[in-house]
Every structure is written in structure tokens, then in C-alpha cells.
Amino acid sequence: MEHYLEQIKLPEMSRRDIPGKKMAYQKISADQRASGHSQYLDNDDLQATALDLEWDMEKELEEPGFDQFQLDSSENQNLEHPESVDLNLDSIQPATSPKGRFQRLQEESDYVSHYTRSVPKSNRCNFCRLLKIFCTTTILFILGILVGYYAHTNCPSDAISSGTVDPQLYQEILQTIQAEDIKKSFRNVVELYNSEDDMEISKNIKTHWTSLGLEDVQFVNYSVLLNVPGPSPSTVTLSGSGQCFHPNGQPCSERARTDSSQDLLYSYAAYSAKGTLEAEVIDVSYGTADDLKRIKKMKNITNHIALLKLGKLPLLYKISLLEKAGFGGVLLYIDPCDLPKTVNSNHDTFMVTLNPGGDPSTPGYPSVGGSFRQNRSNFTSLLVQPISASLAAKLISSPTAGTKNDICSPLELPYNEIRIVSMKIQTVTKFQTVTNVIGYVKGLASPDRYIIVGSHHRAVYSYNGQEWASSTAVITAFIRALMLRVKKGWRPDRTIVFCSWGGTTLGNVGSYEWGQDFKKILQKNVVAYVSLHSPIRGNSSLHPVASPSLQQLVVEVKLPTRTCPALLERIGPLNHGTMQLAVGRKNKFNCTRRTRCPETNVSSVQIQGDADYFINHLGVPTVQFTYEDISALEGPSFLSEAAFPQHAINIEEMDPFFNLHETITKLSGEVILQIANEPVLPFNALDIALEVQNSLKGDQLSAHHLLAVAARLRESAELFQSDEMRPANDPKERAPVRVRMLNDILQDMEKSFVVRQVPPGFYRNILYHMDEKTSQFSILMEVWEHCSSLTSNDTLQGALSEVLNSINSAQVYFKAGLEVFQSVSVAKN
């Protein structure tokens, strides 16, 4: 990996070496052309004079100052023959003849005799000289054409940047992305569907990316502590009847165990406590603070088993609340009323992870050789077991959720009924290797600035069906389109790093370890993260999520208009909800007659996947496009924390023609290209200030000092955007030094909002909200729910202080940026 990062600096070194090579080549060729002067030596006196002049020149060339003379001559030759600049000079060795042609003449045995005799003038000699000159000129001309051709095709260092090409370049690249190619790539990776070897899948991805021309594709491996299923499935037993069930609701008979697939083994909570617990089941609904307050008033909950619904709040947060309340175990399920009506998953089991991120044995630092390993096999003292909705209904002696008059009746355990169950969990923790596949396209103008594009590949067991293959196919399709242009001599201005992460399902293990390994470099150099995690989750609504600074770019992004009619014609019958396509740069996602057209809702909400480390630890602006079902967006959030077994989601049923894949690839691709190529980063400073003010509206905790500092932040952001960003976007006023300073400020804008400590499962980057329906700062909402009656509580004051310091830090940051630019202007004047 060090080799990959060091190579980013190679273009500057190679450019410094080229002038020396050109000078050596021109010295030789200039002397070769001198041989043509013999046509003017028509008598013995002229020949003798020429010989004396040559020896005099040789003495002068040996004196100091010759190098400067020769360099000037080289520059003049370059002006006369501009095509020579592109020559590939690697084969020329200047050290072989430091004096050029003159030294080689001295070493020739017939040199003296060649010039000691007079050559009589004759017509035959004149004809020979003319013929010799003509042949030499012809040969040199042909050689020049050949050398120029191969130098042009083999010199990537002479690639042109996007700043010198037509603005339609982006669309030319995106037009080469076709649904059929994505479909073929998807099916190629799905062929490895039955493989249990993560390395085999990683090798396939690396081989494919390398064949497309991606540079220096390599593996980055980490040995990490993983929690995997035990030898037999977990069980839940009703104490009264003695009935034993597997997580999917099947009885624990030998026949059922034999016929069941590995789905039963992989229905577990990674990094849960292990063991057996027999206790009363208490229905805690969604496990919110209000739910627990209500239950504590009615029952003793110590060492009891909570029957918990997934959704509404982060699972890690709810597990922490249950643990503090004194519960001993958790049976986790998804209420059918929270799922789309078209989805029937009553008998489906699923997997969740309790790992907040990375290798549990090396918290906060990378799993490299020699690192201290902590013995940390679980993240909670609770026994946690996911179960199907059908098993939850059996435990409460109730039929599965029913629908009456289009109103779904959620599952609920009656208050006056007692259920005692025994739950048994047996998982195994062991060290395994997690592999990341990393490749990049080196930038031309700013190779030390990175845009990271992240997908993920299959873990040991494939959850969410073919979702991982969909993610891999999308990133591969964009790499193919990009490299077709790179092979023609073009390069982005900034480096694009493509990553296929491993260990995503168990807690974004691969991305966390890589991020921790190169944290210092990434903090300084990463400009943005584009997530391709789970791009197809439905087929009715395009759901863009973006950092505040990138929301304007996402709204303005467009697709090639020529692809839209055919795309809509094929995809229209599939989508009875919202099909939002970006077809105009200054227009929001436009809709067609086939679909409804609500307002575009580009928001900053917590998302699942490997973007987590870059958002919460590095403060990197992030964007993600996905397709969802409208009903899924309207229901409880955080249902995506559940990873269903491989048969639960069939990508080809949702997108048979792969048009949705093509749309996601093109939308993500244009965002990547604009961030990688625009001279000024397409980030919006004012949108951050507006997001902060909106997050404080209507908040009972918004004290006057918070609103005041938010107003100052907006004022500074407005000045920064108008005084510095607007002139920089005008090519006539653009100064390279000022643009570099401006971009350094833009890429670090969101770092001020990464706070030190938040409740488990909450984003440390406070610019991200819990869901689409709430706009308040998440940490203030959480603390208000707990401390509404205790305004002097330390937790409340601490949360207010975190928010205040973040806003104030951002305001000082923009103000300092303005002062730096003003100082530069004064110094120049």
C-alpha cells in the first residue's frame, strides 16, 4: 500500500528528469546534422578550414559554460520542431558520449586519413554528395515519423487534463456505460456465488480491474477477529410446552435440522454474548427511552428477555439502553407492518452486527503485524438473537400481523400474559483474513488529492442476496468507461481511488482497518467519498443522500439526454412510484408522465456501509445514490441494519434490464468526474451554514447563544462563498495559488462537525440526521428524550457544548480562511 501511495508523486519526478534526456538527444542529433555541411567544402582550403574549426569547437565545448550553451540550443530546436517534445527518450544514455559527435570521431581509426588528403572536385563527387544527402534526409524523416508516433502512444506523462478539453467530456465518458455491459459483469461475479473463499472473489475482482487498465491494483489484507456461527443453530424453547424452535420458526426436529440450509446457522447477532438464558419475555416494542420508562413502572426487568422490534433508532443505541436497564437477553425481529406490502418475510431470518466498526481486537488502531490484540469477543453482555416474525408470533400466541381495512395490526404481547423462554446462543470468534482490493487512476494536476469510490464484495456468507454483486458490477462499469478515455491520453486532475471492501457485513471491518492504517494521509488528502453500497434496494424511487456541502451538486447532476427516452420507455412499466432522472444541469431531478413527481429530497441521513469511517472519523463529504421502494422510505428507518440470507433479494427480478444499474452508475459517475476535474471543488459552503440553522429550528434546546453563533457562521459562509469562491470560478480571475488555497479550505469544511462522543449507533458527524422526517441535531434529540425534565443535567449540557463548539469551530474556520486570502491580496498589492 505504501508503494501505491508513493506512486502518486511520481509524475513530478519524471517531469524533472525529462529535460536532461531531451538535451542529450538533441546534442547527438545536432551533430549528426552537421555532417550535411560537407556539401559546401568544394576545395581543399575550405575542407582544411572546416577541419580546424571543428577542433576549435571541440576545445570550446570542453570549457565551462558549454552546458548552458547547449541547453539554449536545445530550446531553440524545440521551438522549431515542437513535435520533438513528445519523444520517448528512455532508450538514450547521455553518459555514453558526453562530448557528442566529436569524441566519437577521435575514436575512429580512419579519422585522420579521412581528412589528410585533398579530394578533387568532380561532377561524380557532387552527384554522390547530393545522393548521400537525399538518402540521409529521407531516412531521418522516416525515423522522425516513427519515433514521434511511438512517443505519442507510449507517453502517459504527456496526458492532457480535463481543464483543456471540451465540457462534453463527462457525457462522452458516461455514454459508454451500457446496461448490457453491467449485466454481463454482474453475472460474471455471481458465478462465484457458491464460493466460500473471500480471496477467490477478491482475485477475480483484481484480475478484472487490471484487464480494464486500472493502475497498480493490489490486495490490502488484515488479520482480524471475526464472530462467526457455531456448529449448530441457535434455539428458542418455550418453557411451558417444551417446544423448541430454530430462529426461522421451524421445530428443532432432526428432520427439520437436516433439511434446513445454512440460513439457520447465519441467523445470528455478530459479537453478541454467548450462553443460555431462561427468563420471562417482555415486549419493549422499538426499545425507545419512552418504551423503557413505561415498562419500568409496571414490571421488574432485571435479567429478563426483551422482545424488540428492529427500526426507528440504531440497533446499537437500543441495545445499550436495554443493557443499562438490566435486561439479560434480546429476541430481535422485524414487524411485518414495517415492510412494504409486496414483501412477505414472515419466515425469513436475518443477521445483524453489534460491531460499531473495525477489528474488535485492535480498537482505534489498525490490525498490522505487531499490534497488541485485545481479548474482545463481544460488545455487549446481552444474549442477542434475531428471529423471524412467524417465531415472534408463536412466542406471543398470536397470528402474524394481519391487515384490516388496509390497516396493518402490529405484533404485540398482551400486558397480562407471561411467556418464559430459554434461548441458547453459540457462536465462535476466530482470526481470519479480510481482503480489500485497491486500484487507482493517478491525477495529473493534483495527484495528492483523492476521490475514493467504494463498493464491497461478498463476505464468508452472502447476505442480501446478490446485492454485493450489484455493487461490484456498478463500480466495474464506471472503471471500464473511465479507462477507455484514459487510454486515449486523458487523465483526471485529481486521483480516483477505487476500493472493494471486505468484511462489510460484520462491521465495515475492511474499510475501518484501511482507514486507520492510512489515517494521517487520508486526513490530509481525501477530498470526497462516493458510496456504491447496495445501489438497488427497490425499483420505484431514486434516493440520493449527500453531505450538506455536496447537496447542490447532486441536485444539478445530469444524465446524457439521449439515453433518457429509451431508458424510460424500458423502465417505465416497472416503476409505479417515483422515477427521478436528472436531465438538466440547473433543474432538479425531472420526472416523466409515467410517474409521480414529488419534490426532490436530497438529504443528509445516516446510511449503512463502508462510508461510515470516512464520514465519522475523517469528516469527508460523501454522496450515495440508491433505488428504494417508496413504502420502505415512509416506514421506520434502520431496517437496513438487517442482512437477509442470499435468497431474500433477487436483483434481476427488481431490475431485469439493468436500467436502474445504468442510471446509478451514470449519476455516480458524473459526480465523481466533477469532483475529480473541476478546478474549484464543487462544494457549497453556504449550504452547511443553512443546514446548521435548519437543525436548530423548533428545537426546545436551542438556546440563544446557539442561534447567535449559527447566524455568525452563515454570515462568514456567505462572505466566503461570494468573495472567494465566485471569483475563483471565473477562468479570467483564477490564480493557481488561490485556487489551491481555496480547495484546501473546501475539502475540510465538514471536519469541524465531527464531535468526540455520541451515543452508540449515532453518527459522530452531527450534520447527519436520524431519518428523513427529523431535521434536528440527533444528539440533541436523544438527550432531550432522556433529560426533558432535568435541564441542568450534565449529559444535556455536554451535548449542547458539543454542538456549540462545532458551530463555533466552523465559523472560526471560514473567518480564518477569509483573512488568509485578504493577507495574500495585500501582500501582492
Short mmCIF file of N, CA and C in Angstrom, two decimals, residues 122-129:
data_model
loop_
_atom_site.label_atom_id
_atom_site.label_comp_id
_atom_site.label_asym_id
_atom_site.label_seq_id
_atom_site.Cartn_x
_atom_site.Cartn_y
_atom_site.Cartn_z
N SER A 122 34.75 17.10 -58.60
CA SER A 122 34.28 16.44 -59.82
C SER A 122 32.76 16.37 -59.78
N ASN A 123 32.16 16.23 -60.93
CA ASN A 123 30.70 16.11 -61.02
C ASN A 123 30.21 14.83 -60.36
N ARG A 124 31.04 13.77 -60.50
CA ARG A 124 30.63 12.50 -59.89
C ARG A 124 30.55 12.63 -58.38
N CYS A 125 31.55 13.33 -57.80
CA CYS A 125 31.53 13.53 -56.34
C CYS A 125 30.33 14.37 -55.93
N ASN A 126 30.07 15.42 -56.74
CA ASN A 126 28.90 16.24 -56.41
C ASN A 126 27.62 15.42 -56.42
N PHE A 127 27.50 14.54 -57.44
CA PHE A 127 26.30 13.70 -57.51
C PHE A 127 26.22 12.76 -56.31
N CYS A 128 27.40 12.20 -55.92
CA CYS A 128 27.41 11.30 -54.77
C CYS A 128 27.01 12.04 -53.49
N ARG A 129 27.54 13.26 -53.35
CA ARG A 129 27.20 14.01 -52.16
C ARG A 129 25.70 14.32 -52.10
#
